[in-house]
Amino acid sequence: MRITRRKFIQVSGATAAGLAVSGLGFDLMPVKAHAQMLKTKYAKETTTICPYCAVGCGAIVHTSKKGDGRVINIEGDPGHVINRGALCSKGASLAQLTENENRLLEPMYRAPYAKEWKQVSWDWALTEIAKRAKKDRDATFIAKNAKGQVVNRTTAVVSGGSSALDNEECWIYQALMRALGLVYVEHQARI
Amino acid sequence: MTNHWIDIGNSDCILIMGSNAAENHPISFKYVTQAQMKGAKLINVDPRFTRTSSKADIFARLRGGTDIPFLGGMIKYILDNKLYNYEYVRHYTNACFIVGKEFSFKNGVFSGYDPKNRKYDKKAWAFEMDAKGVPKMDRTLKDSRCVFQLLKKHYSRYNTKLVSQITGTPEADLLKVYKEYAATGATGKAGTIMYAMGWTQHTVGTQNIRTMAIIQLLLGNIGVAGGGVNALRGESNVQGSTDHCLLWHIWPGYLKSARASNVSLAAYMKKWTPKSNDPLSANWWQNYPKYTVSLLKSFFGEKATKENDFGYDWLPRVDDGKTYSFLDMFDDMYRGKTKGMFCWGMNLCASLAHGNKNRQAMGKLDWLVNVNIFDSESASFWRGPGMNPSTIKTEVFSLPCCVSVEKEGSITNSGRWMQWRYQGPKPLGNSKSDGDIIMELGFKLKELYEKEGGPLPEPILNLKWDYMTNGMYDPHKVAKEINGYFLKDCTVKGKLCKKGTLVPSFAWLQADGSTSSANWLYCNSYTEKGNMSARRGQEDAVNKIGLYPEFAWCWPVNRRIIYNRASVDLKGQPFDKKDWVVKFVGDVKAGKYVSNKWIGDVPDGGWYPLQNPDGTAREDAKYSYIMRKHGHAQIFGPGLADGPFPEHYEPVESPLTKNPMRNNDQMLNPAVSIFTSDMDVYASASAKYPIVCSTYRVSEHWQTGLMTRPQPWLLELEPQVFVEMSEELAKEKGIKNGERVMVDSARGSLACTAIVTKRFEPFKIMGKTVHQVGVPWCFGWRWPESGTEDSANLLTPSIGDPNTKIPETKTFMVNVRKK
Amino acid sequence: MGGKSFFIDTSICTACRGCQVACKQWHDLPAEKTINRGTHENPADLSFDTYRLVRFREVVVGGKLQWLFFPEQCRHCIEAPCLETAGDPGAIYRDDKTGAIIFTANTKRLNADEIIEACPYNIPRKAPDGTLAKCDMCIDRVENGLLPACVQTCPTGAMNFGDRNEMLALARQRLAIVKKKHPKARLLDPDDVRVICLVTEDPKLYHEFAVASSLAFDISRVVALKRLIRPLTNLAARL
């Protein structure tokens, strides 16, 4: 179970109340039992860079070591020399980007003219995608253009994206697209 | 960015124009504020008063699409009042170059124009060369055909009175901005520009930036701390994805994609390797062949040999003179010419101009592969507003990728810093890292081609694809490939380099196939010393200007401020004694430098300065702008599609009927190409659409909002698409603050909540009242789930800048009405 | 006087609202369902689930348009009317080390409206069951040597936190500088609260409750009276 901050206050509040009413009058002294344990105390800490704008702010990700292994907290990294712990509203909501019930968690397929998505397996999806890419690439492959110059390309299969990929992913992605002969290879920098 | 985020804190005057940094790059304000606290002035120029404006010392309004007149007026002001940095201008820029006699500018058109094809023959703008093939120069800047004199002539028309009538900016405000910013031309002062899509998304986008670059060069503001030309890039890794060239016209490391006329590797090298006959020009791109062959070795590994041109024929070629941008892609798609599409980590149905056309185009595909964290307006286009799924044939595969904190790899920020991220939790559910999806798709394709063959199977079969460890995609293996390896034992620079070791930097790359490097710009990022991008060193460099050279890594070769040798005088001594970037500290004997040593940032090429302390010239020196063929920064830009000097043209949709600039009969940029499908409609100077409109976004949502709209915390802050308008316009239209209204353009309509605000004001343009409104593009019908919101790109036109083909979404015409 | 304090320099706040989300993030507070009301300010008010809210106000002062931003939160009063009104340290108490005013789940047993009325800044908000909530100074973070979430996330230095003496000194130092540009700049109730705000214009232009209402100061008399009779009423409540 994830102990939320609110639950925690309830627990500690109850303790404080128990202490406070002991004795006569209203001595404030015993009230010390509020949340002294951080929710991040036993979490795995990793550093990351914010995936939104290109300032490149550092953040610390706290991941539960036990239980579901999910994110407990993400906050600005005070040791990062650019943002020194700061994050804007988007960066501050990174935990909710990750632990979000709206996320797509299974490959989905929509058949021609269908009104609904259908859940499919990764292997089926990638196999079918590869088949279609090959079929249409081969059918529309142009070895020479109208002038008779070698061009070895297709313009009927196209790609858009992505600056949402890591550098290493960008490289292998463009390599695969270009190996297939795509020239319509574009991404967000053109927006 | 030529500079980087922390460096903004070193500035004496910050101009934020064409961006809204406080809202779209909020943490940049750490450094803007820091500079202001040290006495710097913040100037903000925008059609609308924003959160950025709220912190500005000077705020000036301008009508959207009139940045060139605004800045052209500043060029004239700087020249008229002699506020330029004379030494910098005459030694480091091409102001002294003599332009050929063929160059002219008449009635809004430069020489060499072909009106039928809407194209220029740039030969008409060539420099005059001497007998050795070096540009003729007049360092006194007096020759009537030198760039400096032509610049003066060109901008003599941009007087403040006319500029004010075009831009709608009061003359007093223009002069306030000009005076404050031009003061950074003084020695030791630095001014910086922070711009973004507010400048690029116009049919004169490239020339907007050129105008500012000219100002920065006149004032000596490039290469210095607190200066530069700084594009605030909008996506966390759009710098990296651009460096790795997920773009039709370039290959990784900004090498040109092969043109059909580049019939062999030799022809390709010959075409794209620049030659300079000036011994003082470093002409860094002369290394083109080394970078190209090293790239091909990374593509195809051992299969790339000298005999087969290192696999050059296996990469596709584009037709000469044709463009393959998004606008072209979707035009083809709309015309039914496209079979399949990979839409990877992008939401094109919300992000690209003319959303209605693009959504129709998607329905003409046979198949669409969509990879994203959330279902999007693009993956689900077939069930979007106005769509009937039973008539849409497109098969759609929607693949779930994981969030950045669930995988490992690097991204490159706007300041060119490559930074490594680590895996926190594992990918949620059945989502996978993009790297794993790409690798697996590659294996499937290789398997199919191995089994079945097909036309030219070699590129797929021979593609180097050994980036897995224990059955998983391994980002370290790719990062090392990007850096590059020595592929055989060899001796470079007198040092033995062992086969299989990582190349220390791009200066070691070879054109004979003995090295690989998947991107020469990143060579030096992952070496035998380790993963440089993962460094966390907290020490600043000796000059204490916030370079932090041991924190992460930046291209090229960890140089934090590029063009930094322009920050010193001819003797290598900084113009700015306090916030200096590099400094030459070689030994001196009898008035001559006798040893070579630079300190501070990694210098832009470590050659000796141009002069000795006694003022004698050195033959072993190089000009400071090492990436330019002739070693000089370009005030005159003869390589652009639409002219060597920026000129004002109206947007494709304008409230005016005629270009108000003197000696200019052209309404639209003459080099812009126009799409002709039945959906490509425009309404300029139309009574039906009399209001100027701009798109933008808000701090709380990012780009199309796909990574922020599914988050309740962010939706709480900005729940609905809105249209901001002045109190005057609202009164005219009878619109109340907070009510839902319709915004219409020639291409679409959008329901929005009206924000009636003092932050917009009507403009007086050429004596007429012109209203401007703004709508954010960060909404879409898929999230929030109400389905009531949508993207401002339903309104925008599919027309783009002639150099970049970036669509003109920052200025177009609309009407606003009660719903 | 020891303890901790915030110093909020609104003159450099850009309303990025990192603080507003960081507060929800750290406290695991749910988002509210909102609409655009013709302003960027959202939600419309503080609530049981919103401890912190950046107010946006467009004003014309001396012919010049200004967009004023004011982050609303509990001021952690030195003499806290809520605490005094409650008189129930199990529900509302002052943390010794920091001076933070902390609401516990036991606020449910208080008369919520009376506590809200008592606040000179109109801060506490009640849940349907009557439990009260507001900023807790991120006391768990502070006790563990971390900055409150809103302070850590602030990019410009608008949000500051530390020992009270240091914050007061910083506030006075900034005031002297800001005054040169904004002669009307002032600190809001610096001696009475642990959240010291610097504003550059009339505080009423930022938000109705930017500065303590005089009505609320009258309440201190009511409070003094209450203090006398409290043991009895409280005892009655417990019996």
Short mmCIF file of C-alpha atoms in Angstrom, two decimals, chain C:
data_model
loop_
_atom_site.label_atom_id
_atom_site.label_comp_id
_atom_site.label_asym_id
_atom_site.label_seq_id
_atom_site.Cartn_x
_atom_site.Cartn_y
_atom_site.Cartn_z
CA MET C 1 12.24 34.85 17.65
CA GLY C 2 13.46 31.61 16.12
CA GLY C 3 11.88 29.08 13.86
CA LYS C 4 11.53 29.17 10.13
CA SER C 5 9.99 31.56 7.67
CA PHE C 6 9.24 31.95 4.00
CA PHE C 7 10.12 35.04 2.03
CA ILE C 8 8.06 35.44 -1.14
CA ASP C 9 9.34 38.04 -3.57
CA THR C 10 6.37 38.54 -5.90
CA SER C 11 8.37 41.04 -7.95
CA ILE C 12 10.23 38.14 -9.57
CA CYS C 13 7.40 35.59 -9.68
CA THR C 14 6.63 34.54 -13.28
CA ALA C 15 3.52 32.54 -12.33
CA CYS C 16 4.96 29.38 -13.84
CA ARG C 17 2.94 27.61 -11.16
CA GLY C 18 5.61 25.00 -10.55
CA CYS C 19 4.88 25.62 -6.87
CA GLN C 20 1.19 24.95 -7.25
CA VAL C 21 1.84 21.52 -8.79
CA ALA C 22 4.85 20.66 -6.62
CA CYS C 23 2.61 21.17 -3.60
CA LYS C 24 0.01 18.74 -4.96
CA GLN C 25 2.72 16.31 -6.00
CA TRP C 26 4.40 16.13 -2.62
CA HIS C 27 1.13 16.00 -0.71
CA ASP C 28 -0.54 13.53 -3.12
CA LEU C 29 -3.45 15.88 -3.52
CA PRO C 30 -5.98 15.23 -6.26
CA ALA C 31 -6.67 17.69 -9.05
CA GLU C 32 -9.91 19.59 -9.13
CA LYS C 33 -12.27 19.68 -12.07
CA THR C 34 -12.05 23.20 -13.40
CA ILE C 35 -13.20 25.29 -16.34
CA ASN C 36 -11.59 28.30 -17.96
CA ARG C 37 -13.38 31.25 -16.37
CA GLY C 38 -11.89 33.87 -18.64
CA THR C 39 -8.62 33.90 -16.74
CA HIS C 40 -5.51 31.76 -16.44
CA GLU C 41 -5.96 31.58 -12.67
CA ASN C 42 -7.19 28.13 -11.68
CA PRO C 43 -8.71 26.56 -9.60
CA ALA C 44 -11.03 29.38 -8.62
CA ASP C 45 -10.13 29.17 -4.95
CA LEU C 46 -8.13 27.33 -2.35
CA SER C 47 -9.79 24.12 -1.23
CA PHE C 48 -9.35 21.06 0.91
CA ASP C 49 -7.29 19.69 -2.02
CA THR C 50 -5.53 22.92 -2.98
CA TYR C 51 -3.21 24.45 -0.38
CA ARG C 52 -1.57 26.84 -2.74
CA LEU C 53 -2.91 29.00 -5.52
CA VAL C 54 -1.24 31.59 -7.69
CA ARG C 55 -3.52 34.60 -8.18
CA PHE C 56 -3.36 36.47 -11.51
CA ARG C 57 -4.49 40.10 -11.66
CA GLU C 58 -4.32 42.52 -14.62
CA VAL C 59 -4.17 46.10 -13.44
CA VAL C 60 -3.27 49.44 -14.93
CA VAL C 61 -1.23 51.53 -12.52
CA GLY C 62 -0.10 54.98 -13.60
CA GLY C 63 -1.13 54.24 -17.18
CA LYS C 64 1.03 51.13 -17.29
CA LEU C 65 -0.35 47.62 -17.64
CA GLN C 66 0.87 45.19 -15.02
CA TRP C 67 0.16 41.51 -14.53
CA LEU C 68 0.46 40.85 -10.82
CA PHE C 69 1.01 37.36 -9.46
CA PHE C 70 0.44 36.38 -5.88
CA PRO C 71 0.96 32.90 -4.50
CA GLU C 72 -1.66 32.38 -1.82
CA GLN C 73 -0.89 30.02 1.05
CA CYS C 74 -1.10 29.80 4.84
CA ARG C 75 1.06 32.51 6.43
CA HIS C 76 1.88 30.45 9.54
CA CYS C 77 1.06 33.38 11.82
CA ILE C 78 3.26 34.04 14.80
CA GLU C 79 0.12 34.44 16.92
CA ALA C 80 -2.18 32.21 14.94
CA PRO C 81 -5.88 33.07 15.33
CA CYS C 82 -6.87 29.64 14.02
CA LEU C 83 -4.87 27.90 16.72
CA GLU C 84 -6.12 30.21 19.39
CA THR C 85 -9.70 29.90 18.21
CA ALA C 86 -9.50 26.13 18.13
CA GLY C 87 -7.80 25.81 21.47
CA ASP C 88 -7.34 22.15 20.66
CA PRO C 89 -3.69 21.20 20.14
CA GLY C 90 -4.74 17.79 18.95
CA ALA C 91 -6.35 19.50 16.00
CA ILE C 92 -4.26 22.60 15.42
CA TYR C 93 -0.84 23.01 16.91
CA ARG C 94 2.35 24.92 16.46
CA ASP C 95 5.49 22.95 15.68
CA ASP C 96 8.16 23.98 18.19
CA LYS C 97 11.17 23.93 15.93
CA THR C 98 9.80 25.64 12.89
CA GLY C 99 6.81 27.57 14.16
CA ALA C 100 4.66 25.88 11.51
CA ILE C 101 0.95 25.82 12.23
CA ILE C 102 -0.22 22.27 11.64
CA PHE C 103 -3.76 21.03 11.09
CA THR C 104 -4.42 17.38 11.90
CA ALA C 105 -7.29 15.04 11.07
CA ASN C 106 -8.78 16.04 14.39
CA THR C 107 -9.79 19.38 12.91
CA LYS C 108 -12.93 17.46 12.06
CA ARG C 109 -14.08 17.99 15.61
CA LEU C 110 -13.68 21.77 15.43
CA ASN C 111 -16.22 24.26 14.26
CA ALA C 112 -14.73 24.63 10.79
CA ASP C 113 -16.48 27.85 9.85
CA GLU C 114 -15.31 29.49 13.04
CA ILE C 115 -11.69 28.59 12.26
CA ILE C 116 -11.98 29.85 8.68
CA GLU C 117 -13.57 33.06 9.96
CA ALA C 118 -10.73 33.51 12.38
CA CYS C 119 -8.07 33.45 9.68
CA PRO C 120 -7.01 36.96 8.71
CA TYR C 121 -6.00 35.61 5.28
CA ASN C 122 -9.00 33.37 4.57
CA ILE C 123 -6.88 30.26 4.13
CA PRO C 124 -8.24 27.08 5.75
CA ARG C 125 -10.76 25.07 3.74
CA LYS C 126 -12.97 22.22 4.86
CA ALA C 127 -13.77 18.81 3.46
CA PRO C 128 -17.42 17.71 3.28
CA ASP C 129 -16.90 15.99 6.64
CA GLY C 130 -15.64 19.20 8.21
CA THR C 131 -11.93 18.30 8.34
CA LEU C 132 -9.76 21.34 7.67
CA ALA C 133 -6.68 21.53 5.51
CA LYS C 134 -4.05 24.05 4.44
CA CYS C 135 -0.31 24.41 3.84
CA ASP C 136 1.73 22.39 6.37
CA MET C 137 5.09 24.03 5.54
CA CYS C 138 6.11 20.59 4.19
CA ILE C 139 7.11 19.94 7.76
CA ASP C 140 8.19 16.39 6.96
CA ARG C 141 10.60 17.71 4.35
CA VAL C 142 11.80 20.55 6.54
CA GLU C 143 12.51 18.25 9.48
CA ASN C 144 14.61 16.12 7.16
CA GLY C 145 16.66 19.03 5.91
CA LEU C 146 14.78 19.57 2.65
CA LEU C 147 13.14 22.74 1.43
CA PRO C 148 9.35 22.91 1.20
CA ALA C 149 8.29 21.59 -2.22
CA CYS C 150 7.09 25.00 -3.42
CA VAL C 151 10.40 26.64 -2.53
CA GLN C 152 12.62 24.01 -4.06
CA THR C 153 10.74 24.10 -7.34
CA CYS C 154 10.77 27.89 -7.75
CA PRO C 155 13.07 28.89 -10.62
CA THR C 156 13.57 32.58 -10.02
CA GLY C 157 14.11 32.91 -6.28
CA ALA C 158 10.62 34.28 -5.66
CA MET C 159 10.16 31.53 -3.07
CA ASN C 160 12.66 31.43 -0.23
CA PHE C 161 12.74 29.51 3.04
CA GLY C 162 15.07 29.39 6.00
CA ASP C 163 15.70 30.56 9.55
CA ARG C 164 13.40 33.42 10.37
CA ASN C 165 16.19 35.92 10.98
CA GLU C 166 17.77 35.18 7.67
CA MET C 167 14.48 35.48 5.83
CA LEU C 168 13.70 38.78 7.50
CA ALA C 169 17.13 40.08 6.57
CA LEU C 170 16.70 38.88 2.99
CA ALA C 171 13.26 40.47 2.82
CA ARG C 172 14.55 43.84 4.00
CA GLN C 173 17.52 43.68 1.66
CA ARG C 174 15.33 42.88 -1.33
CA LEU C 175 12.82 45.55 -0.33
CA ALA C 176 15.53 48.20 -0.37
CA ILE C 177 16.55 47.16 -3.89
CA VAL C 178 13.04 46.73 -5.28
CA LYS C 179 11.96 50.11 -3.90
CA LYS C 180 14.32 51.89 -6.24
CA LYS C 181 12.26 50.62 -9.19
CA HIS C 182 8.91 50.34 -7.41
CA PRO C 183 8.56 53.07 -4.77
CA LYS C 184 5.34 51.55 -3.43
CA ALA C 185 6.99 48.22 -2.65
CA ARG C 186 6.39 46.88 0.85
CA LEU C 187 6.51 43.77 2.99
CA LEU C 188 3.17 42.38 4.11
CA ASP C 189 2.74 41.97 7.88
CA PRO C 190 6.38 40.91 8.34
CA ASP C 191 6.25 40.88 12.12
CA ASP C 192 3.07 38.85 12.37
CA VAL C 193 3.60 36.00 9.97
CA ARG C 194 6.13 33.40 8.89
CA VAL C 195 5.32 33.90 5.21
CA ILE C 196 6.62 37.34 4.39
CA CYS C 197 5.49 38.66 1.03
CA LEU C 198 7.08 41.49 -0.88
CA VAL C 199 4.67 43.33 -3.18
CA THR C 200 5.36 46.25 -5.48
CA GLU C 201 1.85 47.70 -5.58
CA ASP C 202 -1.09 48.19 -3.24
CA PRO C 203 -1.66 44.67 -1.83
CA LYS C 204 -5.39 44.92 -2.50
CA LEU C 205 -4.57 44.86 -6.22
CA TYR C 206 -3.11 41.37 -5.86
CA HIS C 207 -5.85 39.70 -3.91
CA GLU C 208 -8.51 40.58 -1.38
CA PHE C 209 -6.66 38.74 1.37
CA ALA C 210 -3.07 39.52 0.42
CA VAL C 211 -2.74 41.53 3.58
CA ALA C 212 -4.45 40.74 6.89
CA SER C 213 -7.95 42.12 7.01
CA SER C 214 -8.60 44.60 9.78
CA LEU C 215 -11.67 42.57 10.60
CA ALA C 216 -9.44 39.68 11.41
CA PHE C 217 -7.35 41.77 13.75
CA ASP C 218 -10.52 42.47 15.70
CA ILE C 219 -10.82 38.77 16.07
CA SER C 220 -7.78 38.75 18.32
CA ARG C 221 -9.98 40.35 20.93
CA VAL C 222 -12.53 37.64 20.46
CA VAL C 223 -9.70 35.17 20.72
CA ALA C 224 -8.50 36.67 23.97
CA LEU C 225 -11.96 36.30 25.35
CA LYS C 226 -12.21 32.76 24.13
CA ARG C 227 -8.96 31.83 25.72
CA LEU C 228 -10.53 32.57 29.08
CA ILE C 229 -13.52 30.32 28.60
CA ARG C 230 -11.88 27.67 26.45
CA PRO C 231 -10.99 25.05 29.05
CA LEU C 232 -14.63 24.75 29.86
CA THR C 233 -15.93 24.52 26.33
CA ASN C 234 -13.25 22.06 25.36
CA LEU C 235 -13.87 19.92 28.31
CA ALA C 236 -17.52 19.94 27.40
CA ALA C 237 -16.68 18.80 23.91
CA ARG C 238 -14.70 15.86 25.17
CA LEU C 239 -17.16 14.60 27.68
#
